Amino acid sequence: MLALFDYVIAPFVEFAFMQRALAGALMLSVSACPVGAFLMLRRMSLTGDAMAHAILPGAAAGFLLYGLQIVPMTIGGLIAGIVVALGAGAVARLTIQKEDASMAAFYLISLSLGVLMVSLRGSSVDLMHVLFGTVLALNNDALTLIGLVAALTLGTLGIFWRALVAECLDPLFLRSVSRLGSPVHFIFLGLVVVNLVAGFQALGTLLSVGLMILPAAAARFWSQRVEIMCLLAIALGMLSSVCGLLLSYHASLPSGPAIILSAGVAYFVSVIASPRGILLARRPRAAHRTA
């Protein structure tokens, strides 16, 4: 019991920076993981990755003007994310190009522009902070922002839950029976952007999408029901956050990558050992062939 306390509980009891990191990561799990489940059900996982990179120029603009200040970088990231989402959608609707191709083009341009903007004024340390985040350096302002985004996300999901589920399963049916089809789509994209901006404070632009997608992808192997999938994604996100922070503390590893790698372990375990994973999903077929 003493060893368990020293390795698992003591770091969060003794150090305030670990407590703030844990609070931020847990709130991000509650907020971003359900959004990731809907992204995956919509087959838009790579869109989430593209949007994570799209916020970089706005965050870089805030950094150039005000330094590493949370409010300007957050506002810049929100504006950049909205501009890229609307721009890619407009190109897809007004030209022959598909939305995935236009999103990829916007994301590559945004990533390159953001890196150049940060490099103009900042050092390599500043660039690493913007790209990979500093979850162990979260302050009260960052925690307040993450908490507000979590409350906004949960409230919006609660209000539009049935419409979001219907659009995932049959968007044409939703548009035929309700006027919520298009508005719900853009509301959902807004949730993706604000959660990526909140995650950017802790995990950076390159890794913020990891906590959104990996727990949701793992949960998909354990359940087909959307409600259960979202709850499992939150639980796996929280577990990955705790394991990643402890791994970072005891092994002196970067905290953001440690959290995402922990989520990756949960994903690979689900791929192999879940009821719909590689091992158990192949058993009935093998038994049928033997018979």
mmCIF file of N, CA and C in Angstrom, residues 62-125:
data_model
loop_
_atom_site.group_PDB
_atom_site.id
_atom_site.type_symbol
_atom_site.label_atom_id
_atom_site.label_comp_id
_atom_site.label_asym_id
_atom_site.label_seq_id
_atom_site.Cartn_x
_atom_site.Cartn_y
_atom_site.Cartn_z
ATOM 1 N N GLY A 62 -1.368 35.601 -32.140
ATOM 2 C CA GLY A 62 -1.475 36.059 -30.762
ATOM 3 C C GLY A 62 -0.143 36.060 -30.048
ATOM 4 N N PHE A 63 0.688 35.046 -30.338
ATOM 5 C CA PHE A 63 2.020 34.974 -29.742
ATOM 6 C C PHE A 63 2.906 36.125 -30.225
ATOM 7 N N LEU A 64 2.857 36.444 -31.518
ATOM 8 C CA LEU A 64 3.674 37.528 -32.067
ATOM 9 C C LEU A 64 3.316 38.879 -31.453
ATOM 10 N N LEU A 65 2.029 39.071 -31.190
ATOM 11 C CA LEU A 65 1.578 40.371 -30.688
ATOM 12 C C LEU A 65 1.710 40.503 -29.171
ATOM 13 N N TYR A 66 1.455 39.396 -28.449
ATOM 14 C CA TYR A 66 1.373 39.499 -26.989
ATOM 15 C C TYR A 66 2.247 38.500 -26.237
ATOM 16 N N GLY A 67 2.999 37.673 -26.944
ATOM 17 C CA GLY A 67 3.799 36.655 -26.268
ATOM 18 C C GLY A 67 2.937 35.474 -25.864
ATOM 19 N N LEU A 68 3.419 34.685 -24.914
ATOM 20 C CA LEU A 68 2.703 33.482 -24.480
ATOM 21 C C LEU A 68 1.578 33.837 -23.504
ATOM 22 N N GLN A 69 0.604 34.622 -24.004
ATOM 23 C CA GLN A 69 -0.564 35.003 -23.226
ATOM 24 C C GLN A 69 -1.752 34.174 -23.677
ATOM 25 N N ILE A 70 -2.486 33.633 -22.729
ATOM 26 C CA ILE A 70 -3.513 32.657 -23.058
ATOM 27 C C ILE A 70 -4.674 33.262 -23.833
ATOM 28 N N VAL A 71 -5.136 34.466 -23.461
ATOM 29 C CA VAL A 71 -6.322 35.037 -24.103
ATOM 30 C C VAL A 71 -6.073 35.381 -25.571
ATOM 31 N N PRO A 72 -5.006 36.136 -25.922
ATOM 32 C CA PRO A 72 -4.780 36.434 -27.346
ATOM 33 C C PRO A 72 -4.551 35.181 -28.192
ATOM 34 N N MET A 73 -3.796 34.214 -27.667
ATOM 35 C CA MET A 73 -3.550 32.995 -28.438
ATOM 36 C C MET A 73 -4.826 32.181 -28.612
ATOM 37 N N THR A 74 -5.690 32.185 -27.605
ATOM 38 C CA THR A 74 -6.961 31.470 -27.712
ATOM 39 C C THR A 74 -7.877 32.113 -28.737
ATOM 40 N N ILE A 75 -7.997 33.435 -28.668
ATOM 41 C CA ILE A 75 -8.854 34.140 -29.630
ATOM 42 C C ILE A 75 -8.314 33.953 -31.049
ATOM 43 N N GLY A 76 -6.996 34.061 -31.205
ATOM 44 C CA GLY A 76 -6.407 33.845 -32.527
ATOM 45 C C GLY A 76 -6.648 32.441 -33.045
ATOM 46 N N GLY A 77 -6.509 31.449 -32.176
ATOM 47 C CA GLY A 77 -6.758 30.070 -32.586
ATOM 48 C C GLY A 77 -8.198 29.840 -32.999
ATOM 49 N N LEU A 78 -9.147 30.432 -32.258
ATOM 50 C CA LEU A 78 -10.564 30.297 -32.611
ATOM 51 C C LEU A 78 -10.857 30.905 -33.981
ATOM 52 N N ILE A 79 -10.324 32.099 -34.204
ATOM 53 C CA ILE A 79 -10.566 32.769 -35.488
ATOM 54 C C ILE A 79 -9.973 31.956 -36.634
ATOM 55 N N ALA A 80 -8.738 31.482 -36.458
ATOM 56 C CA ALA A 80 -8.088 30.709 -37.516
ATOM 57 C C ALA A 80 -8.842 29.412 -37.794
ATOM 58 N N GLY A 81 -9.287 28.733 -36.744
ATOM 59 C CA GLY A 81 -10.026 27.488 -36.931
ATOM 60 C C GLY A 81 -11.329 27.701 -37.680
ATOM 61 N N ILE A 82 -12.054 28.768 -37.323
ATOM 62 C CA ILE A 82 -13.323 29.055 -38.002
ATOM 63 C C ILE A 82 -13.085 29.420 -39.463
ATOM 64 N N VAL A 83 -12.049 30.237 -39.712
ATOM 65 C CA VAL A 83 -11.743 30.643 -41.090
ATOM 66 C C VAL A 83 -11.403 29.425 -41.949
ATOM 67 N N VAL A 84 -10.586 28.519 -41.413
ATOM 68 C CA VAL A 84 -10.196 27.334 -42.185
ATOM 69 C C VAL A 84 -11.399 26.426 -42.428
ATOM 70 N N ALA A 85 -12.233 26.222 -41.414
ATOM 71 C CA ALA A 85 -13.410 25.361 -41.586
ATOM 72 C C ALA A 85 -14.351 25.926 -42.643
ATOM 73 N N LEU A 86 -14.622 27.234 -42.572
ATOM 74 C CA LEU A 86 -15.508 27.856 -43.552
ATOM 75 C C LEU A 86 -14.864 27.896 -44.934
ATOM 76 N N GLY A 87 -13.558 28.180 -44.975
ATOM 77 C CA GLY A 87 -12.872 28.247 -46.265
ATOM 78 C C GLY A 87 -12.837 26.910 -46.973
ATOM 79 N N ALA A 88 -12.508 25.856 -46.233
ATOM 80 C CA ALA A 88 -12.482 24.518 -46.842
ATOM 81 C C ALA A 88 -13.870 24.098 -47.286
ATOM 82 N N GLY A 89 -14.886 24.416 -46.480
ATOM 83 C CA GLY A 89 -16.256 24.090 -46.874
ATOM 84 C C GLY A 89 -16.690 24.857 -48.109
ATOM 85 N N ALA A 90 -16.306 26.132 -48.209
ATOM 86 C CA ALA A 90 -16.674 26.935 -49.373
ATOM 87 C C ALA A 90 -16.013 26.411 -50.643
ATOM 88 N N VAL A 91 -14.731 26.046 -50.545
ATOM 89 C CA VAL A 91 -14.030 25.499 -51.712
ATOM 90 C C VAL A 91 -14.700 24.204 -52.173
ATOM 91 N N ALA A 92 -15.089 23.365 -51.215
ATOM 92 C CA ALA A 92 -15.724 22.094 -51.570
ATOM 93 C C ALA A 92 -17.083 22.299 -52.238
ATOM 94 N N ARG A 93 -17.813 23.344 -51.825
ATOM 95 C CA ARG A 93 -19.143 23.560 -52.376
ATOM 96 C C ARG A 93 -19.136 24.360 -53.677
ATOM 97 N N LEU A 94 -18.102 25.195 -53.884
ATOM 98 C CA LEU A 94 -18.071 26.074 -55.050
ATOM 99 C C LEU A 94 -17.183 25.549 -56.172
ATOM 100 N N THR A 95 -16.424 24.497 -55.919
ATOM 101 C CA THR A 95 -15.534 23.950 -56.935
ATOM 102 C C THR A 95 -15.748 22.438 -57.039
ATOM 103 N N ILE A 96 -14.974 21.806 -57.898
ATOM 104 C CA ILE A 96 -15.090 20.358 -58.083
ATOM 105 C C ILE A 96 -14.326 19.589 -57.017
ATOM 106 N N GLN A 97 -13.564 20.284 -56.181
ATOM 107 C CA GLN A 97 -12.721 19.592 -55.206
ATOM 108 C C GLN A 97 -13.544 19.103 -54.021
ATOM 109 N N LYS A 98 -13.226 17.890 -53.534
ATOM 110 C CA LYS A 98 -13.901 17.324 -52.371
ATOM 111 C C LYS A 98 -13.421 18.006 -51.094
ATOM 112 N N GLU A 99 -14.242 17.876 -50.028
ATOM 113 C CA GLU A 99 -13.937 18.585 -48.789
ATOM 114 C C GLU A 99 -12.667 18.063 -48.128
ATOM 115 N N ASP A 100 -12.390 16.739 -48.237
ATOM 116 C CA ASP A 100 -11.188 16.220 -47.601
ATOM 117 C C ASP A 100 -9.925 16.793 -48.254
ATOM 118 N N ALA A 101 -9.957 16.969 -49.588
ATOM 119 C CA ALA A 101 -8.798 17.526 -50.276
ATOM 120 C C ALA A 101 -8.608 19.004 -49.941
ATOM 121 N N SER A 102 -9.698 19.764 -49.913
ATOM 122 C CA SER A 102 -9.578 21.180 -49.569
ATOM 123 C C SER A 102 -9.137 21.364 -48.125
ATOM 124 N N MET A 103 -9.634 20.505 -47.218
ATOM 125 C CA MET A 103 -9.209 20.579 -45.826
ATOM 126 C C MET A 103 -7.734 20.263 -45.692
ATOM 127 N N ALA A 104 -7.245 19.264 -46.428
ATOM 128 C CA ALA A 104 -5.825 18.933 -46.395
ATOM 129 C C ALA A 104 -4.979 20.094 -46.891
ATOM 130 N N ALA A 105 -5.423 20.754 -47.956
ATOM 131 C CA ALA A 105 -4.679 21.896 -48.491
ATOM 132 C C ALA A 105 -4.618 23.034 -47.467
ATOM 133 N N PHE A 106 -5.767 23.359 -46.866
ATOM 134 C CA PHE A 106 -5.801 24.434 -45.875
ATOM 135 C C PHE A 106 -4.939 24.089 -44.662
ATOM 136 N N TYR A 107 -4.987 22.814 -44.252
ATOM 137 C CA TYR A 107 -4.222 22.416 -43.064
ATOM 138 C C TYR A 107 -2.716 22.516 -43.312
ATOM 139 N N LEU A 108 -2.248 22.110 -44.479
ATOM 140 C CA LEU A 108 -0.822 22.188 -44.779
ATOM 141 C C LEU A 108 -0.353 23.639 -44.858
ATOM 142 N N ILE A 109 -1.168 24.489 -45.483
ATOM 143 C CA ILE A 109 -0.817 25.910 -45.558
ATOM 144 C C ILE A 109 -0.798 26.525 -44.164
ATOM 145 N N SER A 110 -1.791 26.194 -43.346
ATOM 146 C CA SER A 110 -1.883 26.756 -41.997
ATOM 147 C C SER A 110 -0.704 26.325 -41.133
ATOM 148 N N LEU A 111 -0.362 25.035 -41.203
ATOM 149 C CA LEU A 111 0.745 24.535 -40.398
ATOM 150 C C LEU A 111 2.050 25.233 -40.769
ATOM 151 N N SER A 112 2.327 25.350 -42.056
ATOM 152 C CA SER A 112 3.556 25.996 -42.501
ATOM 153 C C SER A 112 3.579 27.469 -42.093
ATOM 154 N N LEU A 113 2.446 28.156 -42.302
ATOM 155 C CA LEU A 113 2.377 29.574 -41.953
ATOM 156 C C LEU A 113 2.556 29.783 -40.459
ATOM 157 N N GLY A 114 1.928 28.948 -39.644
ATOM 158 C CA GLY A 114 2.054 29.094 -38.202
ATOM 159 C C GLY A 114 3.467 28.881 -37.703
ATOM 160 N N VAL A 115 4.148 27.857 -38.222
ATOM 161 C CA VAL A 115 5.537 27.602 -37.818
ATOM 162 C C VAL A 115 6.429 28.783 -38.198
ATOM 163 N N LEU A 116 6.227 29.339 -39.399
ATOM 164 C CA LEU A 116 7.026 30.497 -39.820
ATOM 165 C C LEU A 116 6.765 31.704 -38.927
ATOM 166 N N MET A 117 5.505 31.915 -38.566
ATOM 167 C CA MET A 117 5.163 33.076 -37.729
ATOM 168 C C MET A 117 5.791 32.973 -36.349
ATOM 169 N N VAL A 118 5.752 31.788 -35.746
ATOM 170 C CA VAL A 118 6.370 31.615 -34.432
ATOM 171 C C VAL A 118 7.887 31.777 -34.536
ATOM 172 N N SER A 119 8.471 31.278 -35.609
ATOM 173 C CA SER A 119 9.917 31.340 -35.777
ATOM 174 C C SER A 119 10.419 32.770 -35.973
ATOM 175 N N LEU A 120 9.558 33.667 -36.466
ATOM 176 C CA LEU A 120 9.979 35.044 -36.697
ATOM 177 C C LEU A 120 10.388 35.740 -35.404
ATOM 178 N N ARG A 121 9.692 35.418 -34.320
ATOM 179 C CA ARG A 121 9.957 36.115 -33.058
ATOM 180 C C ARG A 121 10.472 35.193 -31.966
ATOM 181 N N GLY A 122 9.959 33.992 -31.926
ATOM 182 C CA GLY A 122 10.269 33.119 -30.798
ATOM 183 C C GLY A 122 11.493 32.259 -31.023
ATOM 184 N N SER A 123 11.866 31.550 -29.962
ATOM 185 C CA SER A 123 12.981 30.610 -30.003
ATOM 186 C C SER A 123 12.441 29.216 -30.290
ATOM 187 N N SER A 124 13.335 28.248 -30.339
ATOM 188 C CA SER A 124 12.894 26.861 -30.534
ATOM 189 C C SER A 124 12.075 26.387 -29.344
ATOM 190 N N VAL A 125 12.332 26.926 -28.162
ATOM 191 C CA VAL A 125 11.545 26.572 -26.975
ATOM 192 C C VAL A 125 10.104 27.047 -27.134
#
